[in-house]
Coordinates of C-alpha atoms in Angstrom, one line a residue:
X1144 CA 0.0 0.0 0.0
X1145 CA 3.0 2.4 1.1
X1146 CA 4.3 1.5 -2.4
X1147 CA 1.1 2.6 -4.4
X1148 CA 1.3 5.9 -2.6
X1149 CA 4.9 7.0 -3.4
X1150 CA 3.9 6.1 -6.7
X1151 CA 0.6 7.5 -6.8
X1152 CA 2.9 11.3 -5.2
X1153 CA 5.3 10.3 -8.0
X1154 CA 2.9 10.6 -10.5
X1155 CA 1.3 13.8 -9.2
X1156 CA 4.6 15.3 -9.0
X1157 CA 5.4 14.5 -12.6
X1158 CA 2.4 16.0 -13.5
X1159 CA 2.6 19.3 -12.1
X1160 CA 6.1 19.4 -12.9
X1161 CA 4.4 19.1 -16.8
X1162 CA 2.0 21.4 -16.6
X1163 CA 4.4 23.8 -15.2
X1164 CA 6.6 23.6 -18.6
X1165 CA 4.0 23.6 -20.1
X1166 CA 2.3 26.9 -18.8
X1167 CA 6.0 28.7 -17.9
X1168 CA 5.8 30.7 -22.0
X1169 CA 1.6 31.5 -20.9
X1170 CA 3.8 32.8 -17.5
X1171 CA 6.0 34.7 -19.0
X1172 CA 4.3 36.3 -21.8
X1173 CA 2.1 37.7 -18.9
X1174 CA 4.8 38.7 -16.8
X1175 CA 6.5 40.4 -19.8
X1176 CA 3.5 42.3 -20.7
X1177 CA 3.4 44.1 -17.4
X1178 CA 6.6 45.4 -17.8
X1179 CA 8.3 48.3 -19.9
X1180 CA 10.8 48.5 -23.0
X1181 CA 13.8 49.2 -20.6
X1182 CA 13.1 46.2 -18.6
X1183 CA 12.6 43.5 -21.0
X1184 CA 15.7 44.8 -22.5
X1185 CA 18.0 45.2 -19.8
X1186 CA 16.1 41.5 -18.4
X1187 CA 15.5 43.4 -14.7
X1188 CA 12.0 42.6 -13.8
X1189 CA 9.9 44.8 -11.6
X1190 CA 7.7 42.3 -10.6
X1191 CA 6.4 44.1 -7.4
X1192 CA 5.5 47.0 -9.6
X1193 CA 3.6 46.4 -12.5
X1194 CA 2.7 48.1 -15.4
X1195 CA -0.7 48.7 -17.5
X1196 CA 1.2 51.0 -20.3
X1197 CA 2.0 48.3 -22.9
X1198 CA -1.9 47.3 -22.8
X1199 CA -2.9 51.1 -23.0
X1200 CA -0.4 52.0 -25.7
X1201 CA -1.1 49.3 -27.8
X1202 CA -4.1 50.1 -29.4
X1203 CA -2.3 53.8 -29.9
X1204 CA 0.7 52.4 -31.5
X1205 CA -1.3 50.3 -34.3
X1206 CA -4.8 50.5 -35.0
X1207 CA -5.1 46.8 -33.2
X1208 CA -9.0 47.0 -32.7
X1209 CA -8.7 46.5 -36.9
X1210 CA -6.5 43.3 -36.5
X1211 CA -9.0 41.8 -33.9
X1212 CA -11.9 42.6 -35.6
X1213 CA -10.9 41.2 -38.9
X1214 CA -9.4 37.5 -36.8
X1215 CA -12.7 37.4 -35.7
X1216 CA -15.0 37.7 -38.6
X1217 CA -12.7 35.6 -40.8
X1218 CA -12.2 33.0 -38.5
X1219 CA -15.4 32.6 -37.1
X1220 CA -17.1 32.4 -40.6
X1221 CA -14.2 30.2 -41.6
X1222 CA -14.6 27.6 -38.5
X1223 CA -18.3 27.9 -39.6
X1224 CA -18.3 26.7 -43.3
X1225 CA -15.8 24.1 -42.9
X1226 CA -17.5 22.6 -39.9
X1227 CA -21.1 22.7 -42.0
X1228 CA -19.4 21.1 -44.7
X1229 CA -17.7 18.6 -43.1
X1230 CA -20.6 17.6 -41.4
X1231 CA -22.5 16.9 -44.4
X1232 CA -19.6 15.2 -46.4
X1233 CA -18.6 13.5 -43.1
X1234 CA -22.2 11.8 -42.6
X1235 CA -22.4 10.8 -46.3
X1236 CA -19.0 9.2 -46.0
X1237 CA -20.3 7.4 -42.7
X1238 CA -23.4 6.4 -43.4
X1239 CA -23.6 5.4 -47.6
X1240 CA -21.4 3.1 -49.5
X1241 CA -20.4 4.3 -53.1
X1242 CA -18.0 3.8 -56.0
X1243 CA -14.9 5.4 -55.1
X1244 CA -15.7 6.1 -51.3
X1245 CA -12.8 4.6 -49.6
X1246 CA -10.7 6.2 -52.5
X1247 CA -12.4 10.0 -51.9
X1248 CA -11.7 9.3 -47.8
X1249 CA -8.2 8.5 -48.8
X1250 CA -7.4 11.2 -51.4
X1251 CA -9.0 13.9 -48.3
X1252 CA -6.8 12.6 -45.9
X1253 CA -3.7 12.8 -48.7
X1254 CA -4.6 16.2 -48.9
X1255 CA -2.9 17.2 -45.4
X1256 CA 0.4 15.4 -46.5
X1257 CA 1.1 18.1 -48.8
X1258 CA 2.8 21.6 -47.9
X1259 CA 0.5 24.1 -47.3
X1260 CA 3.4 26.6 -48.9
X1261 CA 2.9 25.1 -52.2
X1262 CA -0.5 26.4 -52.4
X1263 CA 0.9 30.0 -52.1
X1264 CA 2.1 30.9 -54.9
X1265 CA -0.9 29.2 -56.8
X1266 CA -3.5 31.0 -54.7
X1267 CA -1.9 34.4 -55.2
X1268 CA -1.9 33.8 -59.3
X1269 CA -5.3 32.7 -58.8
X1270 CA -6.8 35.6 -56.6
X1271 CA -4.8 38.0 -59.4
X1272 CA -5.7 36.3 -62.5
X1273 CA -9.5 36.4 -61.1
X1274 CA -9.1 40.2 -60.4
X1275 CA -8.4 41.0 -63.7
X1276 CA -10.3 38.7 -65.9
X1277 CA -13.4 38.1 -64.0
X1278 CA -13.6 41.1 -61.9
X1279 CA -14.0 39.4 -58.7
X1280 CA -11.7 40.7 -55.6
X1281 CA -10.4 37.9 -53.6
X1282 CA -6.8 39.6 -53.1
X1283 CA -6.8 41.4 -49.4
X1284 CA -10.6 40.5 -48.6
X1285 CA -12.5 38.5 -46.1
X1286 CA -14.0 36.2 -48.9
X1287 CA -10.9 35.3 -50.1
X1288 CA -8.8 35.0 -46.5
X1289 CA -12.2 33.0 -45.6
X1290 CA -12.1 30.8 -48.4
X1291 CA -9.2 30.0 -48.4
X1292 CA -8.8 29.1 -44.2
X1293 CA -12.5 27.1 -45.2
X1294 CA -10.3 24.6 -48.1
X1295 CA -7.7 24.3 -45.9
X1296 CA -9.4 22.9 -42.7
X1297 CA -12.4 21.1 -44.4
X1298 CA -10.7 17.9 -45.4
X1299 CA -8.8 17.5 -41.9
X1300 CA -12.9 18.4 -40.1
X1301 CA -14.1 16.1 -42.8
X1302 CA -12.3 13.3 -41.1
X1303 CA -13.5 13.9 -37.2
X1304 CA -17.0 14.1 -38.3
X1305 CA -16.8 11.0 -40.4
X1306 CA -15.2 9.1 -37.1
X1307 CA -18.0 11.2 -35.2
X1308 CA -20.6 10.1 -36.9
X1309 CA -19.7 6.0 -37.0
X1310 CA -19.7 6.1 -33.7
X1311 CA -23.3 7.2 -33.6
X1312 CA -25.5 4.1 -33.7
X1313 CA -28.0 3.9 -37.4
X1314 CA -30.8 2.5 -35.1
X1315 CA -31.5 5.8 -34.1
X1316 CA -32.2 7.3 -37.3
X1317 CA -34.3 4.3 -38.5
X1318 CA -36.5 4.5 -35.1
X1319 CA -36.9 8.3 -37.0
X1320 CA -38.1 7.4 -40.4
X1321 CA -40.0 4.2 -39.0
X1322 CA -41.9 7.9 -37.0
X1323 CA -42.2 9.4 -40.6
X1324 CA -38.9 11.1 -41.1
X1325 CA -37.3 11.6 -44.6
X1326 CA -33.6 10.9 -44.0
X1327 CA -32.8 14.8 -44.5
X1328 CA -34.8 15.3 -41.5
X1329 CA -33.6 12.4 -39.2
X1330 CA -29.8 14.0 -40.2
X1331 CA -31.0 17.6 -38.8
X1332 CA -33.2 16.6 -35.9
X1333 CA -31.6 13.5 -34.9
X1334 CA -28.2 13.1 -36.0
X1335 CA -26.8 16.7 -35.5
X1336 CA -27.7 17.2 -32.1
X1337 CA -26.3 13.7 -31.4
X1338 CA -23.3 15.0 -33.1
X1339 CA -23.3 18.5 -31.4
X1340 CA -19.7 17.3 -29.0
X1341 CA -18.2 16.7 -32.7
X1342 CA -19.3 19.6 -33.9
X1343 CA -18.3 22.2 -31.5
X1344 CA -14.7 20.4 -31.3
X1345 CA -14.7 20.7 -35.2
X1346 CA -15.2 24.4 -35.0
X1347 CA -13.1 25.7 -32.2
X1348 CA -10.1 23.0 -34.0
X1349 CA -10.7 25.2 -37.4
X1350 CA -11.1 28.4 -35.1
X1351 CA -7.8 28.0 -33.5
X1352 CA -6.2 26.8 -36.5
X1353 CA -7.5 30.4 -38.2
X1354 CA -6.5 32.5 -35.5
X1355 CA -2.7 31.5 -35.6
X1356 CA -2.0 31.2 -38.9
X1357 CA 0.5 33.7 -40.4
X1358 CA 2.3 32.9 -44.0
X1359 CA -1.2 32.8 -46.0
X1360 CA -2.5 36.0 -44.3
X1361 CA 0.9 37.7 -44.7
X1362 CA 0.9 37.1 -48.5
X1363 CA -2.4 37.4 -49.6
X1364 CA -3.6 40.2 -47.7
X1365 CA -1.9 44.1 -47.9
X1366 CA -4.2 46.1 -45.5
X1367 CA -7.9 45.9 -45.5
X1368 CA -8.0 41.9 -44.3
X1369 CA -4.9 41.8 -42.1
X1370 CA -5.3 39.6 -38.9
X1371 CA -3.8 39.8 -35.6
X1372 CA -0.4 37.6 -36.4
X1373 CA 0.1 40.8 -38.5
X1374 CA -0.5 43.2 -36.5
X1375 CA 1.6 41.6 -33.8
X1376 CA 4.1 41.3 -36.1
X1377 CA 4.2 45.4 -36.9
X1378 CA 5.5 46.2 -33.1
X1379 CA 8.9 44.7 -34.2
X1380 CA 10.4 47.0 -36.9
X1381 CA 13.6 48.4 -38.5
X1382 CA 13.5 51.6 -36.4
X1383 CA 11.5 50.5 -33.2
X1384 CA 10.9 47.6 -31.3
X1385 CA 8.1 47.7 -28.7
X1386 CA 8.8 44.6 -26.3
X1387 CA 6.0 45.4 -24.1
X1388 CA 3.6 45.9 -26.5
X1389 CA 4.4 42.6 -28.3
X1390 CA 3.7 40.6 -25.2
X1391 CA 0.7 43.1 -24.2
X1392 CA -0.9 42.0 -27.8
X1393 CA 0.2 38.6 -26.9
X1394 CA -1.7 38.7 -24.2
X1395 CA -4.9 40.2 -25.9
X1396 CA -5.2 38.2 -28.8
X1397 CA -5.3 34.6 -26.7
X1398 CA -7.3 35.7 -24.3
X1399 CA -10.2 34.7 -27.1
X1400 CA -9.0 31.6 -27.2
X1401 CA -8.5 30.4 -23.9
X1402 CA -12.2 31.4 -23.5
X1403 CA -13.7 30.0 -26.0
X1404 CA -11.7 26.8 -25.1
X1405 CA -13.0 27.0 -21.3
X1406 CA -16.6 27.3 -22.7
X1407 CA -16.6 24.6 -24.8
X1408 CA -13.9 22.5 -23.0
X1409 CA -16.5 19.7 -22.2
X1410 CA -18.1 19.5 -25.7
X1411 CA -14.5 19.5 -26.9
X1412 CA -13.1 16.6 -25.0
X1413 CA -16.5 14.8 -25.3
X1414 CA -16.2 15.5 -29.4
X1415 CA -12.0 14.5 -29.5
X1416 CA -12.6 11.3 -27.4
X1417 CA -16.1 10.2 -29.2
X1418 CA -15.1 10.3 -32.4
X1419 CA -12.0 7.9 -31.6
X1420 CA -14.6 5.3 -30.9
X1421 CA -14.8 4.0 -34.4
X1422 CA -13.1 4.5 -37.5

């Protein structure tokens, strides 16, 4: 019994000792964006006197209410296509057996073996030639920063709702359309809510994935659709570098994430660990 216990204090210990790596960059970042330029330079921390400046300045050095504002819309609409078309592409990939399915689930899947730098320079041909012979702006827009997020993450969300949905059992939309359903409607008012753990993980997977993402943003946008990674990026220049305000927009820009991660935490875990089941 005394044996189980040191090992059951070793364990513990090792896991605190891993979440404190883990959470030491969240701890400094924090730390960092309390204090000023001449601190974080010189590495003498004030830690008994804190500052609020790099949070007030921020928004006075670069117009960062623009940067957060556009991360938001485009990600949010982003996280929303590709999780509505995953789910519909996911449950027909689940549920019905066709010429070539095994070979679509496989070329999805093959997708995310390739660079996502090789689609750069295609895309920003494509958003140009489109520009000029069709007369349709994707260059620097929403649409086209929201398009573009939506390809990316739908074949990787096409694959948990797939798993998702297999682990859903088929009895419960037959019981449905035994009641009268048409299969359309057993999928909405049956299957969906069933798969409502799946599809919140989906979304804040593509959300997150949006929010962080840098080279495609940074090439394919010039000023109206710019997201925070650029505006973070602007504090560090070739005649000024603003430390504080770094890790003050740091700060600002995950604190979105962590709560929309805290909110959802259950539905997440519940979707990540569910739609292991099968598959």
């Amino acid at each position: 019994m005394t044996q189980r216990r040191l090992v059951n204090l070793g364990l513990d210990a090792l896991t605190w000792l891993v979440l404190l790596v883990m959470l030491s960059p969240v701890l400094w970042l924090v730390v960092s964006s309390l204090q000023d330029d001449l601190e974080l330079a010189t590495g003498a921390y004030d830690l008994l006197s804190p500052t609020l400046d790099a949070f007030t300045g921020m928004w006075d050095t670069i117009d960062f209410e623009r940067f957060f504002v556009n991360s938001l819309i485009i990600c949010t609409v982003a996280a929303l296509l590709a999780t509505a078309f995953a789910s519909s592409a996911g449950y027909a990939l689940a549920r019905f057996t066709f010429r070539g399915s095994r070979t679509f689930g496989l070329t999805v899947i093959g997708t995310q073996l390739i660079p996502g730098s090789m689609f750069l320079l295609p895309l920003f041909i494509g958003f140009i030639w489109l520009k000029q012979n069709v007369g349709i702006p994707l260059y620097d827009t929403h649409l086209g920063m929201i398009i573009v997020y939506t390809a990316f993450f739908t074949p990787v969300a096409i694959f948990f709702m797939r798993s998702f949905f297999l682990a859903i059992p088929r009895d419960l939309e037959e019981a449905a359309m035994v009641d009268g359903c048409t299969p359309f409607r057993a999928f909405v008012k049956i299957v969906l809510p069933n798969a409502a753990p799946g599809l919140v993980a989906t979304f804040v997977y593509a959300f997150l994935f949006a929010w962080d993402e840098l080279l495609f943003v940074a090439n394919l946008t010039q000023d109206t659709a710019e997201t925070i990674p650029i505006g973070i990026r602007t504090f560090i220049g070739n005649y000024q570098q603003r430390t504080a305000q770094l890790m003050a927009a740091g700060v600002v820009s995950t604190l979105p994430v962590l709560i929309a991660f805290f909110l959802t935490q259950r539905w997440l875990v519940k979707g990540l660990t569910a739609g292991a089941v099968k598959g």
